Short mmCIF file of N, CA, C and O in Angstrom, two decimals:
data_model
loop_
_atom_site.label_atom_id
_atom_site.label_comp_id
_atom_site.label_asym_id
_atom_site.label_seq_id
_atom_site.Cartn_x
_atom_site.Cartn_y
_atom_site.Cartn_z
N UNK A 1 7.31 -2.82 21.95
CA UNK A 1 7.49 -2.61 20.53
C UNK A 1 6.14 -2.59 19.85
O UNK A 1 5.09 -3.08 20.29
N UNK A 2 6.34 -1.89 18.61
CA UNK A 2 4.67 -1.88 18.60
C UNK A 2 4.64 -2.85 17.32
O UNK A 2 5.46 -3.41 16.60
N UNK A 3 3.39 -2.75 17.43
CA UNK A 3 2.88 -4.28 16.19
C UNK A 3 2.52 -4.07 15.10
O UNK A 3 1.34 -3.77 14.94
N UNK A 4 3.17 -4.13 14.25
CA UNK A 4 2.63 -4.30 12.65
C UNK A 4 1.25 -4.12 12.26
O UNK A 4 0.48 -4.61 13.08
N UNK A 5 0.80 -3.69 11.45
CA UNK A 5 -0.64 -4.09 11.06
C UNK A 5 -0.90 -5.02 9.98
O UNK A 5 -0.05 -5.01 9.09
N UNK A 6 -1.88 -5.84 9.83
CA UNK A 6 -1.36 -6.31 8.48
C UNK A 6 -1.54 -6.36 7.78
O UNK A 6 -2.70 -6.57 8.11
N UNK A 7 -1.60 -6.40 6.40
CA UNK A 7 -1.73 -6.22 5.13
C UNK A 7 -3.44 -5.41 4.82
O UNK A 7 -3.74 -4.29 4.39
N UNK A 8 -4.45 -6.83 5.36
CA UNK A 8 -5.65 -6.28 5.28
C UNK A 8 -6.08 -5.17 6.20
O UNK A 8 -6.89 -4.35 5.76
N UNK A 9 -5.66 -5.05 7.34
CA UNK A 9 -5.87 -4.08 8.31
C UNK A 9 -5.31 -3.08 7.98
O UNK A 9 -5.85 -2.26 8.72
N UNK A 10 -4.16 -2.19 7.00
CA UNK A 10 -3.88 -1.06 6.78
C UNK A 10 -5.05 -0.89 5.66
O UNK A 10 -5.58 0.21 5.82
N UNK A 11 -5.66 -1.66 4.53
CA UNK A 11 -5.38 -1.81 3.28
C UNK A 11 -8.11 -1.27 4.06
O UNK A 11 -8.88 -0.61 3.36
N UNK A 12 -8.44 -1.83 5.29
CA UNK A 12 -9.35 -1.38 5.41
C UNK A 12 -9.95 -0.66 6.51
O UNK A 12 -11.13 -0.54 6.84
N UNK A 13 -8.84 -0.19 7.02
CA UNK A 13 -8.64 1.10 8.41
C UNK A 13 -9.29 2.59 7.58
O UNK A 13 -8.71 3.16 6.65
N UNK A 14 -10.47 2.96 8.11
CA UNK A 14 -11.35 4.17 7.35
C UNK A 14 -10.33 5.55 7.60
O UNK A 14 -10.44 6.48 6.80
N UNK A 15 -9.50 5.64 8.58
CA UNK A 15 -8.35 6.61 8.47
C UNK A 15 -7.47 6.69 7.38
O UNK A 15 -6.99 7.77 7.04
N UNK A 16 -7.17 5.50 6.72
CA UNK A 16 -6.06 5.30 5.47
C UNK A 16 -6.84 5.42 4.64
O UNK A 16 -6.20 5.93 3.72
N UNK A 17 -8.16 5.25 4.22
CA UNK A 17 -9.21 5.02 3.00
C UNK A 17 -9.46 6.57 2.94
O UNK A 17 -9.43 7.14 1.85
N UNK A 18 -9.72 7.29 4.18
CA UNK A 18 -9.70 8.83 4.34
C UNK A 18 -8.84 9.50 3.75
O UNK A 18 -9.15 10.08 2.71
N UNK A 19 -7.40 9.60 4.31
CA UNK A 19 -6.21 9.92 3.96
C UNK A 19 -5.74 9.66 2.02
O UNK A 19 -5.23 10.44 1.21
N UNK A 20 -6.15 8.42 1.91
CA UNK A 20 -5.39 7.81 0.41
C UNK A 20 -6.96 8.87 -0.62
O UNK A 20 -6.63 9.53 -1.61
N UNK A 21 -8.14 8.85 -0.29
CA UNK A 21 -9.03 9.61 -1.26
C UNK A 21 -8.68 11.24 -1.07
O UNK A 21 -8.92 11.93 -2.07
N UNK A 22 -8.14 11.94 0.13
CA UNK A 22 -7.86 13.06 -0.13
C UNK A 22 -6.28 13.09 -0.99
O UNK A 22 -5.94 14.01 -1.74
N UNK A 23 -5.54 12.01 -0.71
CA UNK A 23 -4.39 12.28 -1.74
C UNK A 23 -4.91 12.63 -2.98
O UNK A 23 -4.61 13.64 -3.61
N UNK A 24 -6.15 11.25 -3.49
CA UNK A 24 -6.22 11.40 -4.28
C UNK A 24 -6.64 12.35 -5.17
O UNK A 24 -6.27 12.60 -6.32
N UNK A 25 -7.64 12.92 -4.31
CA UNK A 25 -7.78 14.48 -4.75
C UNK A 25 -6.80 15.53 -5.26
O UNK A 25 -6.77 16.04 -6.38
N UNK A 26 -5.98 15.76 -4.18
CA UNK A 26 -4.85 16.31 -4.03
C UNK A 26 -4.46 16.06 -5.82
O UNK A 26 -5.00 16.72 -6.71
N UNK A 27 -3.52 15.08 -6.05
CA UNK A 27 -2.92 14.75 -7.17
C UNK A 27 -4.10 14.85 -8.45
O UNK A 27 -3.68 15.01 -9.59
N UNK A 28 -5.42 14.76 -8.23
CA UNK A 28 -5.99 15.43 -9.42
C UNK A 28 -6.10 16.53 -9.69
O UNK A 28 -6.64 17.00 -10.69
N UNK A 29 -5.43 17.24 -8.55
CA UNK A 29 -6.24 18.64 -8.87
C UNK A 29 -4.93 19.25 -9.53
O UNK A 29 -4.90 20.44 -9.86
N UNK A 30 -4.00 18.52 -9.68
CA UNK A 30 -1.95 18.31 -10.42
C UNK A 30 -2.15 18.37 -11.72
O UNK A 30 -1.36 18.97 -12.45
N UNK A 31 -3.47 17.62 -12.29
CA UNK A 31 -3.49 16.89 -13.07
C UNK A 31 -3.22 15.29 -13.43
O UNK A 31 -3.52 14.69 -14.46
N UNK A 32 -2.63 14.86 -12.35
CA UNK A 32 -2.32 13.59 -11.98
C UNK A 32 -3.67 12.24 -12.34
O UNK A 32 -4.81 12.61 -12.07
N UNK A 33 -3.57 11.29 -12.71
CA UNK A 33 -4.63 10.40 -12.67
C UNK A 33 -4.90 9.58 -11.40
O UNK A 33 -4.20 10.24 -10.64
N UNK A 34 -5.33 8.75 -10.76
CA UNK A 34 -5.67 8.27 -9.77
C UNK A 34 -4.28 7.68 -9.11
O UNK A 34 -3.72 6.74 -9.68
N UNK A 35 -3.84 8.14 -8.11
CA UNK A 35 -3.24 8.03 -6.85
C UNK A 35 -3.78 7.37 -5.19
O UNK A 35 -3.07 7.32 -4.18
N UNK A 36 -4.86 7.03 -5.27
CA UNK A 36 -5.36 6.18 -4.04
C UNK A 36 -5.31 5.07 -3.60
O UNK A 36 -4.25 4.49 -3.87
N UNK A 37 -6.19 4.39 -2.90
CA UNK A 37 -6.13 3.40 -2.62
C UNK A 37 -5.58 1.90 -3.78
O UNK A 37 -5.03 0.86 -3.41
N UNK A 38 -6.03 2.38 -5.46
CA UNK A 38 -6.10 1.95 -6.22
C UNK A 38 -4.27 1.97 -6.40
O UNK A 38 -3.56 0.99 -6.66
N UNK A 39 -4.02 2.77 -6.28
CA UNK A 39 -2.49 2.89 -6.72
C UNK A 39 -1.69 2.33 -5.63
O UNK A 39 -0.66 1.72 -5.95
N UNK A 40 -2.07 2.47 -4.12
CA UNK A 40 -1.31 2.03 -3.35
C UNK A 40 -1.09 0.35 -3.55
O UNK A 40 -0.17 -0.41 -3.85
N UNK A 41 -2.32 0.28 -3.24
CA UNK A 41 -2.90 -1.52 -3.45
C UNK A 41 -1.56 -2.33 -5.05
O UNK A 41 -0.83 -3.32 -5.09
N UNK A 42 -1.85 -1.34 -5.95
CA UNK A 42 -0.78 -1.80 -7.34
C UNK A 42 0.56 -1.57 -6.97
O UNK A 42 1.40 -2.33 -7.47
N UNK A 43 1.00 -0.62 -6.12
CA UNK A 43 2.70 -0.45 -5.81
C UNK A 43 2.48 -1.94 -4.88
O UNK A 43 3.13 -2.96 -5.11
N UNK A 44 1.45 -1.81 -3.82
CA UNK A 44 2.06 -3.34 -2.72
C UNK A 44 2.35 -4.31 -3.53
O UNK A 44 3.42 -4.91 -3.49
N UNK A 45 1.22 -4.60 -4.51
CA UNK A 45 1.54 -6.25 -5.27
C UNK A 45 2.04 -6.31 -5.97
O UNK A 45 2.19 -7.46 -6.38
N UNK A 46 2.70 -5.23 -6.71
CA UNK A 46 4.15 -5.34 -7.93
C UNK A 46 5.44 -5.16 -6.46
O UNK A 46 6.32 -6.03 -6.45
N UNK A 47 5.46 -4.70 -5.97
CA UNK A 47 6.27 -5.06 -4.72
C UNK A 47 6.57 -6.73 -4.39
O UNK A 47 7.64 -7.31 -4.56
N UNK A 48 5.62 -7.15 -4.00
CA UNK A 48 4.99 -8.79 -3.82
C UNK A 48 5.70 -9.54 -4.66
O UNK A 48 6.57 -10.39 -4.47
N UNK A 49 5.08 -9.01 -5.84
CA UNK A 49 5.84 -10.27 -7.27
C UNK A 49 7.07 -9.85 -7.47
O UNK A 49 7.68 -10.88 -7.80
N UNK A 50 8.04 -8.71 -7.46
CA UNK A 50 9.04 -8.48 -8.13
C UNK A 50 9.79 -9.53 -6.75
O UNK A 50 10.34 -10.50 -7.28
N UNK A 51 9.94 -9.57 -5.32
CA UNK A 51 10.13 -10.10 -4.31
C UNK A 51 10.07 -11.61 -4.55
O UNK A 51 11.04 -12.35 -4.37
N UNK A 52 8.75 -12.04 -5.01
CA UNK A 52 8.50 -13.35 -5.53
C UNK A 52 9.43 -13.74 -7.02
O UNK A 52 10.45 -14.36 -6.72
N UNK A 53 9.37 -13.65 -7.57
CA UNK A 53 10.56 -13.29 -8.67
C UNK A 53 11.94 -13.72 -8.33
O UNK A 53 12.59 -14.64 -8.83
N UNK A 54 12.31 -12.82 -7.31
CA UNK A 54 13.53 -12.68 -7.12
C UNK A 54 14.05 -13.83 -6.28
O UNK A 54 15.24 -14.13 -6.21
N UNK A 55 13.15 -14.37 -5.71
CA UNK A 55 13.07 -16.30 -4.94
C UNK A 55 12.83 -15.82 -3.43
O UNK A 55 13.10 -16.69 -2.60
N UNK A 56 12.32 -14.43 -2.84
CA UNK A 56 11.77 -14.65 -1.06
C UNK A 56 11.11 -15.26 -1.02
O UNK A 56 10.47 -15.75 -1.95
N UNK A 57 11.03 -15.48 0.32
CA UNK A 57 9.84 -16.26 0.49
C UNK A 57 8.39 -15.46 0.44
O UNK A 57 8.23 -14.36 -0.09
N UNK A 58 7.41 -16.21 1.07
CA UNK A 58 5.82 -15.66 1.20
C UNK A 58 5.73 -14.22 2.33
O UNK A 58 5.50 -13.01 2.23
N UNK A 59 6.06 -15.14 3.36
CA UNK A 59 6.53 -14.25 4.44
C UNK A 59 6.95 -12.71 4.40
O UNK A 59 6.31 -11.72 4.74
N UNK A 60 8.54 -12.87 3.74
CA UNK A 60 9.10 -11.68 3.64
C UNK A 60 8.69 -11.09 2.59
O UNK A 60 8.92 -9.89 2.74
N UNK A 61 8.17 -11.30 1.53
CA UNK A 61 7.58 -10.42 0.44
C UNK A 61 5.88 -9.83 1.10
O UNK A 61 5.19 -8.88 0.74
N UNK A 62 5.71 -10.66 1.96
CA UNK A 62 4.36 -9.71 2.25
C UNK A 62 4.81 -9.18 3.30
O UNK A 62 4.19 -8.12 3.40
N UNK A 63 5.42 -9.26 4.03
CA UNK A 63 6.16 -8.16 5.14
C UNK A 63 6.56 -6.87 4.45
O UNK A 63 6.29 -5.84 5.07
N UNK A 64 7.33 -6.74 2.96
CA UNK A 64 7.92 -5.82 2.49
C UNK A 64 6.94 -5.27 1.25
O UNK A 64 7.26 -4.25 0.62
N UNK A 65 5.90 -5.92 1.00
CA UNK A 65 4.18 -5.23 1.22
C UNK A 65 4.21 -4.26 1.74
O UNK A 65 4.45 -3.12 1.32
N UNK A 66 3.82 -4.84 3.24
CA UNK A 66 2.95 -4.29 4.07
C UNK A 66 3.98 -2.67 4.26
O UNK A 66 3.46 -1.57 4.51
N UNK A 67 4.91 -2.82 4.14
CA UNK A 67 5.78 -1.66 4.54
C UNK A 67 6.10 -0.70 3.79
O UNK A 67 6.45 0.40 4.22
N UNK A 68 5.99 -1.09 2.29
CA UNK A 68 5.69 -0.14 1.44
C UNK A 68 4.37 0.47 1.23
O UNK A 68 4.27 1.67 0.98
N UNK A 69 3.15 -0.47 1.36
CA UNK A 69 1.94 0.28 1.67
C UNK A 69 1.93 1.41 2.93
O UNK A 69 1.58 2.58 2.77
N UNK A 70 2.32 0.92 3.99
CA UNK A 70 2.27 1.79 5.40
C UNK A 70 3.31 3.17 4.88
O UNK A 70 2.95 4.35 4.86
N UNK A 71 4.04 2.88 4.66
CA UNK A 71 5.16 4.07 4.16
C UNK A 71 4.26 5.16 2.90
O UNK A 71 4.34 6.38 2.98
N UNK A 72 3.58 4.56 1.96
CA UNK A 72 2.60 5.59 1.44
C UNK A 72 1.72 6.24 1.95
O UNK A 72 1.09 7.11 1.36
N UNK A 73 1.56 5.92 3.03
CA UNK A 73 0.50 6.48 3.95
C UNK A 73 1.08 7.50 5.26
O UNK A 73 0.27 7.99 6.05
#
């Protein structure tokens, strides 16, 4: 089975930092405002707190992080 990455390891892998600045390109050239790393990073941790909020634990709210970050990518 393969292994997770985690949080910091998707968030400073130069393939995803690659990938998330050509999105970001991409979506400016839409007209869009910044879509990168900057935006991914804000969907994970409003992810995080709405999770925290809702009473998960530490664990599973940064598990369901990490999976919404990886899934933008």
């Amino acid at each position: 089975m393969k292994q997770l990455l985690t949080f910091e390891e998707i968030k400073d892998k130069v393939e995803i930092q690659t990938y998330l600045k050509h999105t970001d390109f991409a979506f400016a050239t839409m007209g869009y405002k910044e879509h990168g790393l900057g935006h991914a990073l804000y969907c994970a941790n409003l992810a995080q707190k709405v999770l925290k909020d809702l009473g998960y634990n530490k664990k599973g709210s940064k598990n369901l992080q990490k999976l919404l970050l990886s899934s933008m990518i």
